[in-house]
GROMACS .gro file of C-alpha atoms in nm:
model
  208
    1MET     CA    1  -0.150  -3.804   6.452
    2LEU     CA    2  -0.039  -3.627   6.120
    3LYS     CA    3   0.092  -3.817   5.846
    4ALA     CA    4   0.066  -3.575   5.569
    5LEU     CA    5   0.002  -3.300   5.397
    6LEU     CA    6  -0.174  -3.217   5.091
    7PHE     CA    7  -0.162  -2.882   4.879
    8ASP     CA    8  -0.332  -2.745   4.592
    9LEU     CA    9  -0.134  -2.561   4.301
   10ASP     CA   10  -0.267  -2.329   4.162
   11GLY     CA   11  -0.254  -1.962   4.434
   12THR     CA   12  -0.121  -2.215   4.731
   13LEU     CA   13   0.254  -2.373   4.588
   14ALA     CA   14   0.266  -2.023   4.435
   15ASP     CA   15   0.076  -1.752   4.303
   16THR     CA   16  -0.016  -1.855   3.998
   17ASP     CA   17  -0.295  -1.612   4.027
   18PRO     CA   18  -0.263  -1.329   3.803
   19LEU     CA   19  -0.107  -1.483   3.513
   20HIS     CA   20  -0.353  -1.705   3.467
   21ARG     CA   21  -0.601  -1.383   3.512
   22LEU     CA   22  -0.431  -1.248   3.273
   23ALA     CA   23  -0.441  -1.540   2.962
   24TRP     CA   24  -0.819  -1.499   3.077
   25GLN     CA   25  -0.851  -1.171   2.951
   26GLU     CA   26  -0.686  -1.197   2.681
   27VAL     CA   27  -0.892  -1.496   2.540
   28LEU     CA   28  -1.271  -1.418   2.652
   29ALA     CA   29  -1.138  -0.952   2.579
   30PRO     CA   30  -1.262  -1.061   2.262
   31LEU     CA   31  -1.560  -1.220   2.367
   32GLY     CA   32  -1.713  -0.921   2.491
   33LEU     CA   33  -1.578  -1.034   2.874
   34ARG     CA   34  -1.380  -0.825   3.088
   35VAL     CA   35  -1.200  -0.991   3.364
   36ASP     CA   36  -1.149  -0.780   3.692
   37GLU     CA   37  -1.014  -0.935   3.983
   38ALA     CA   38  -1.321  -0.906   4.100
   39PHE     CA   39  -1.495  -1.091   3.837
   40TYR     CA   40  -1.212  -1.367   3.878
   41ARG     CA   41  -1.249  -1.439   4.274
   42LYS     CA   42  -1.642  -1.536   4.221
   43ARG     CA   43  -1.640  -1.685   3.822
   44ILE     CA   44  -1.300  -1.874   3.777
   45SER     CA   45  -1.117  -1.873   4.073
   46GLY     CA   46  -1.171  -2.293   4.196
   47ARG     CA   47  -1.367  -2.372   3.890
   48LEU     CA   48  -1.258  -2.596   3.640
   49ASN     CA   49  -1.234  -2.521   3.298
   50PRO     CA   50  -1.509  -2.676   3.123
   51GLU     CA   51  -1.821  -2.538   3.330
   52ILE     CA   52  -1.612  -2.136   3.332
   53VAL     CA   53  -1.696  -2.184   2.915
   54ARG     CA   54  -2.018  -2.307   2.965
   55ASP     CA   55  -2.080  -2.033   3.221
   56LEU     CA   56  -1.986  -1.731   3.078
   57LEU     CA   57  -2.032  -1.846   2.713
   58GLY     CA   58  -2.270  -2.099   2.687
   59LEU     CA   59  -1.956  -2.323   2.551
   60GLU     CA   60  -1.983  -2.682   2.551
   61GLY     CA   61  -1.782  -2.979   2.324
   62GLU     CA   62  -1.513  -2.859   2.030
   63ALA     CA   63  -1.492  -2.549   2.071
   64ALA     CA   64  -1.510  -2.505   2.461
   65TRP     CA   65  -1.223  -2.733   2.460
   66ARG     CA   66  -0.987  -2.470   2.165
   67LEU     CA   67  -1.094  -2.190   2.377
   68ILE     CA   68  -0.918  -2.373   2.704
   69GLU     CA   69  -0.668  -2.498   2.529
   70ALA     CA   70  -0.606  -2.159   2.437
   71LYS     CA   71  -0.639  -2.012   2.787
   72GLU     CA   72  -0.365  -2.306   2.932
   73ALA     CA   73  -0.136  -2.237   2.647
   74ARG     CA   74  -0.079  -1.888   2.720
   75PHE     CA   75  -0.085  -1.924   3.088
   76ARG     CA   76   0.210  -2.176   2.975
   77GLU     CA   77   0.341  -1.907   2.819
   78LEU     CA   78   0.350  -1.665   3.114
   79ALA     CA   79   0.397  -1.926   3.410
   80GLN     CA   80   0.813  -1.850   3.351
   81GLY     CA   81   1.016  -1.818   3.635
   82LEU     CA   82   0.741  -1.870   3.871
   83LYS     CA   83   0.898  -1.845   4.285
   84PRO     CA   84   0.744  -2.112   4.552
   85THR     CA   85   0.490  -1.952   4.789
   86PRO     CA   86   0.791  -1.899   5.089
   87GLY     CA   87   0.841  -2.091   5.329
   88LEU     CA   88   0.710  -2.398   5.120
   89HIS     CA   89   1.053  -2.523   5.082
   90GLU     CA   90   1.093  -2.500   5.477
   91LEU     CA   91   0.734  -2.689   5.539
   92LEU     CA   92   0.839  -2.991   5.327
   93GLU     CA   93   1.175  -3.054   5.464
   94LYS     CA   94   1.027  -3.039   5.860
   95ALA     CA   95   0.782  -3.244   5.690
   96GLU     CA   96   1.002  -3.506   5.555
   97ALA     CA   97   1.235  -3.482   5.839
   98LYS     CA   98   0.928  -3.565   6.085
   99GLY     CA   99   0.861  -3.876   5.797
  100LEU     CA  100   0.534  -3.725   5.650
  101ALA     CA  101   0.451  -3.822   5.276
  102TRP     CA  102   0.294  -3.492   5.124
  103GLY     CA  103   0.089  -3.441   4.753
  104VAL     CA  104  -0.060  -3.228   4.535
  105VAL     CA  105  -0.408  -3.252   4.437
  106THR     CA  106  -0.559  -2.998   4.226
  107ASN     CA  107  -0.795  -2.890   3.960
  108ALA     CA  108  -0.551  -2.751   3.693
  109PRO     CA  109  -0.559  -2.954   3.385
  110ARG     CA  110  -0.205  -3.190   3.326
  111ALA     CA  111  -0.002  -3.048   3.127
  112ASN     CA  112  -0.065  -2.702   3.308
  113ALA     CA  113   0.026  -2.896   3.630
  114HIS     CA  114   0.341  -3.031   3.534
  115HIS     CA  115   0.457  -2.741   3.400
  116VAL     CA  116   0.384  -2.588   3.755
  117LEU     CA  117   0.560  -2.840   3.926
  118ARG     CA  118   0.869  -2.894   3.676
  119ALA     CA  119   0.934  -2.430   3.700
  120LEU     CA  120   0.962  -2.482   4.137
  121GLY     CA  121   1.142  -2.786   4.118
  122LEU     CA  122   0.899  -3.040   4.282
  123HIS     CA  123   0.843  -3.350   4.248
  124PRO     CA  124   0.571  -3.508   4.495
  125PRO     CA  125   0.556  -3.835   4.560
  126LEU     CA  126   0.142  -3.781   4.513
  127LEU     CA  127  -0.044  -3.580   4.177
  128VAL     CA  128  -0.391  -3.633   4.174
  129LEU     CA  129  -0.607  -3.434   3.937
  130ALA     CA  130  -0.950  -3.339   3.933
  131GLU     CA  131  -0.996  -3.410   3.528
  132GLU     CA  132  -0.893  -3.795   3.560
  133VAL     CA  133  -1.135  -3.862   3.844
  134GLY     CA  134  -1.381  -3.757   3.757
  135ARG     CA  135  -1.537  -3.517   3.909
  136GLY     CA  136  -1.319  -3.168   4.054
  137LYS     CA  137  -1.377  -2.938   4.364
  138PRO     CA  138  -1.526  -2.817   4.551
  139ASP     CA  139  -1.645  -3.211   4.533
  140PRO     CA  140  -1.481  -3.387   4.794
  141LEU     CA  141  -1.322  -3.672   4.568
  142PRO     CA  142  -1.055  -3.565   4.456
  143TYR     CA  143  -0.987  -3.506   4.781
  144ARG     CA  144  -1.153  -3.825   4.921
  145VAL     CA  145  -0.886  -4.003   4.583
  146ALA     CA  146  -0.602  -3.874   4.776
  147LEU     CA  147  -0.680  -4.031   5.143
  148GLU     CA  148  -0.747  -4.339   4.966
  149ARG     CA  149  -0.420  -4.403   4.843
  150LEU     CA  150  -0.240  -4.256   5.054
  151GLY     CA  151  -0.399  -4.555   5.305
  152ILE     CA  152  -0.457  -4.255   5.550
  153GLY     CA  153  -0.809  -4.134   5.735
  154PRO     CA  154  -0.868  -3.777   5.725
  155GLU     CA  155  -0.787  -3.619   6.065
  156GLU     CA  156  -0.441  -3.751   5.974
  157ALA     CA  157  -0.358  -3.556   5.703
  158LEU     CA  158  -0.396  -3.149   5.649
  159ALA     CA  159  -0.496  -2.976   5.326
  160PHE     CA  160  -0.405  -2.599   5.280
  161GLU     CA  161  -0.582  -2.475   4.974
  162ASP     CA  162  -0.630  -2.071   4.863
  163SER     CA  163  -1.021  -2.088   4.700
  164PRO     CA  164  -1.274  -2.121   4.874
  165SER     CA  165  -1.415  -2.466   4.645
  166GLY     CA  166  -1.092  -2.646   4.727
  167VAL     CA  167  -1.137  -2.519   5.137
  168ARG     CA  168  -1.488  -2.696   5.038
  169SER     CA  169  -1.348  -2.995   4.875
  170ALA     CA  170  -1.132  -3.051   5.125
  171VAL     CA  171  -1.316  -3.008   5.409
  172GLY     CA  172  -1.578  -3.209   5.275
  173ALA     CA  173  -1.348  -3.539   5.262
  174GLY     CA  174  -1.352  -3.441   5.659
  175ILE     CA  175  -0.973  -3.298   5.619
  176PRO     CA  176  -0.861  -3.030   5.862
  177THR     CA  177  -0.817  -2.693   5.653
  178TYR     CA  178  -0.540  -2.367   5.594
  179ALA     CA  179  -0.611  -2.122   5.372
  180LEU     CA  180  -0.358  -1.915   5.244
  181LEU     CA  181  -0.448  -1.555   5.169
  182THR     CA  182  -0.383  -1.487   4.800
  183GLY     CA  183  -0.677  -1.452   4.618
  184HIS     CA  184  -0.959  -1.443   4.905
  185GLU     CA  185  -1.048  -1.279   5.135
  186GLU     CA  186  -1.071  -1.458   5.471
  187LYS     CA  187  -1.371  -1.344   5.578
  188THR     CA  188  -1.554  -1.621   5.255
  189LEU     CA  189  -1.222  -1.790   5.307
  190LEU     CA  190  -1.345  -1.913   5.710
  191GLU     CA  191  -1.688  -1.938   5.597
  192ALA     CA  192  -1.626  -2.243   5.324
  193GLY     CA  193  -1.424  -2.407   5.616
  194ALA     CA  194  -1.153  -2.250   5.674
  195LYS     CA  195  -0.935  -2.394   6.004
  196GLY     CA  196  -0.737  -2.051   5.962
  197VAL     CA  197  -0.571  -1.922   5.674
  198LEU     CA  198  -0.236  -1.817   5.630
  199ARG     CA  199  -0.019  -1.592   5.429
  200HIS     CA  200   0.282  -1.765   5.408
  201PHE     CA  201   0.403  -2.067   5.514
  202HIS     CA  202   0.636  -1.924   5.773
  203GLN     CA  203   0.274  -1.978   5.932
  204ALA     CA  204   0.249  -2.396   5.863
  205LEU     CA  205   0.548  -2.440   6.052
  206ASP     CA  206   0.405  -2.500   6.438
  207LEU     CA  207   0.125  -2.687   6.209
  208LEU     CA  208   0.346  -2.992   6.266
   0.00000   0.00000   0.00000
């Protein structure tokens, strides 16, 4: 029996990836890195910031922190007037009417998560931040923590993701997972373990 819906944040609740990509372009261009869409999907999307800067630039410690802070501050400047993914409010209203819990499970830094949720007018009863639980997606831990806090089993939840990393995290926790086609190809998402793909949340209404 379905008891809860769990959502990724960026690229799922709202199509924020173009803004993240632009922010990364701006901070990495002076360092000689060109971030086009393919580069973003392969090297950045769905990953934790410390892993990204370590992989791309070999940076750790204070230097990495400064670059990450500059990128995220720029993202928050760009992320004004965000619109939710079509069908999201209808899906949440149907979930509430059925007595389902819901929450957000994200690799986003705390400041970004709160900024995006405020911009969308959303107040999730549960918010799991990868940076607070010790490991981020694609590790299953963030979703396992969400299930533990809700007191439910993986078969009692549905997860919604947009990246292969996020899909692997939710599926690794045993949760049936659907993927939004906001930034990655259908084939890649299905190969990561998604049960199906959605172009918007109107297509998820029949899942409840």
